Amino acid sequence: MATSASFPLQAQLALLAPGAVGGVVASFLGLPLPYLIGGMMAVAAAAIHLSKRGYDVSFPRPVRNACVAVIGTMIGGTFSPQMVA
């Protein structure tokens, strides 16, 4: 499990900022679930860049598990009975 020592505040902020910007950009582009998709794409790109520079960008397991539940709920909430039928 990552600790705050292995996931410093600088790395957290370095991933938070691109996530917010990615969500706004995806919203302007009219993508579905813009703040989820845009944020994930921007953070993935930033995490790859940071990991190549030597940062440990692994996320603490309890926070990751909570985020997976929230993301799943957001995605599931976009489906309607007509889409499934």
Coordinates of C-alpha atoms in Angstrom, one line a residue:
M1 CA 0.0 0.0 0.0
A2 CA 1.3 3.4 -0.9
T3 CA 1.9 5.8 2.0
S4 CA 2.0 9.6 1.9
A5 CA 5.8 9.3 1.8
S6 CA 5.6 7.4 -1.5
F7 CA 2.8 9.5 -2.9
P8 CA 3.9 13.1 -2.0
L9 CA 1.7 16.1 -2.1
Q10 CA 3.5 17.4 -5.2
A11 CA 2.6 14.2 -7.1
Q12 CA -1.0 14.4 -5.9
L13 CA -1.4 18.0 -7.1
A14 CA 0.4 17.1 -10.3
L15 CA -2.3 14.6 -11.0
L16 CA -5.3 16.7 -9.7
A17 CA -4.7 19.7 -11.9
P18 CA -4.6 17.7 -15.3
G19 CA -7.7 15.8 -14.1
A20 CA -9.7 19.0 -13.7
V21 CA -8.4 20.5 -16.9
G22 CA -9.1 17.3 -18.8
G23 CA -12.7 17.3 -17.5
V24 CA -13.3 20.9 -18.6
V25 CA -11.8 20.2 -22.1
A26 CA -13.9 17.1 -22.5
S27 CA -17.0 19.1 -21.5
F28 CA -16.3 21.7 -24.2
L29 CA -15.8 18.9 -26.7
G30 CA -19.2 17.5 -25.9
L31 CA -18.0 14.1 -24.8
P32 CA -20.3 11.9 -22.7
L33 CA -19.3 11.9 -19.0
P34 CA -16.8 14.6 -19.7
Y35 CA -15.5 15.0 -16.2
L36 CA -14.9 11.3 -15.9
I37 CA -13.5 10.5 -19.3
G38 CA -11.5 13.7 -19.8
G39 CA -10.2 13.5 -16.2
M40 CA -9.1 9.9 -16.6
M41 CA -7.4 10.5 -19.9
A42 CA -5.5 13.5 -18.6
V43 CA -4.5 11.8 -15.3
A44 CA -3.4 8.7 -17.2
A45 CA -1.1 10.8 -19.4
A46 CA 0.2 12.8 -16.4
A47 CA 0.8 9.6 -14.4
I48 CA 2.8 8.0 -17.3
H49 CA 4.9 11.2 -17.5
L50 CA 5.5 11.3 -13.7
S51 CA 6.3 7.6 -13.4
K52 CA 9.0 8.0 -16.2
R53 CA 10.5 10.9 -14.1
G54 CA 10.8 8.6 -11.0
Y55 CA 7.6 9.4 -9.1
D56 CA 5.6 6.7 -7.5
V57 CA 2.1 7.5 -8.6
S58 CA 0.4 4.4 -7.1
F59 CA -2.7 5.3 -5.2
P60 CA -3.5 4.2 -1.6
R61 CA -5.6 1.0 -1.9
P62 CA -8.6 2.2 0.3
V63 CA -9.0 5.4 -1.6
R64 CA -8.7 3.5 -4.9
N65 CA -11.4 1.1 -4.0
A66 CA -13.8 3.9 -3.0
C67 CA -13.0 5.7 -6.3
V68 CA -13.8 2.5 -8.3
A69 CA -17.2 2.3 -6.6
V70 CA -18.0 5.9 -7.4
I71 CA -16.8 5.6 -11.1
G72 CA -18.9 2.4 -11.5
T73 CA -22.0 4.2 -10.1
M74 CA -21.4 7.1 -12.4
I75 CA -21.1 4.9 -15.5
G76 CA -24.1 2.7 -14.4
G77 CA -26.3 5.7 -13.8
T78 CA -26.0 6.7 -17.5
F79 CA -27.8 3.5 -18.7
S80 CA -31.5 3.5 -19.2
P81 CA -33.8 0.5 -19.6
Q82 CA -34.2 1.4 -23.3
M83 CA -30.4 1.1 -23.8
V84 CA -30.3 -2.4 -22.3
A85 CA -33.4 -3.8 -24.1

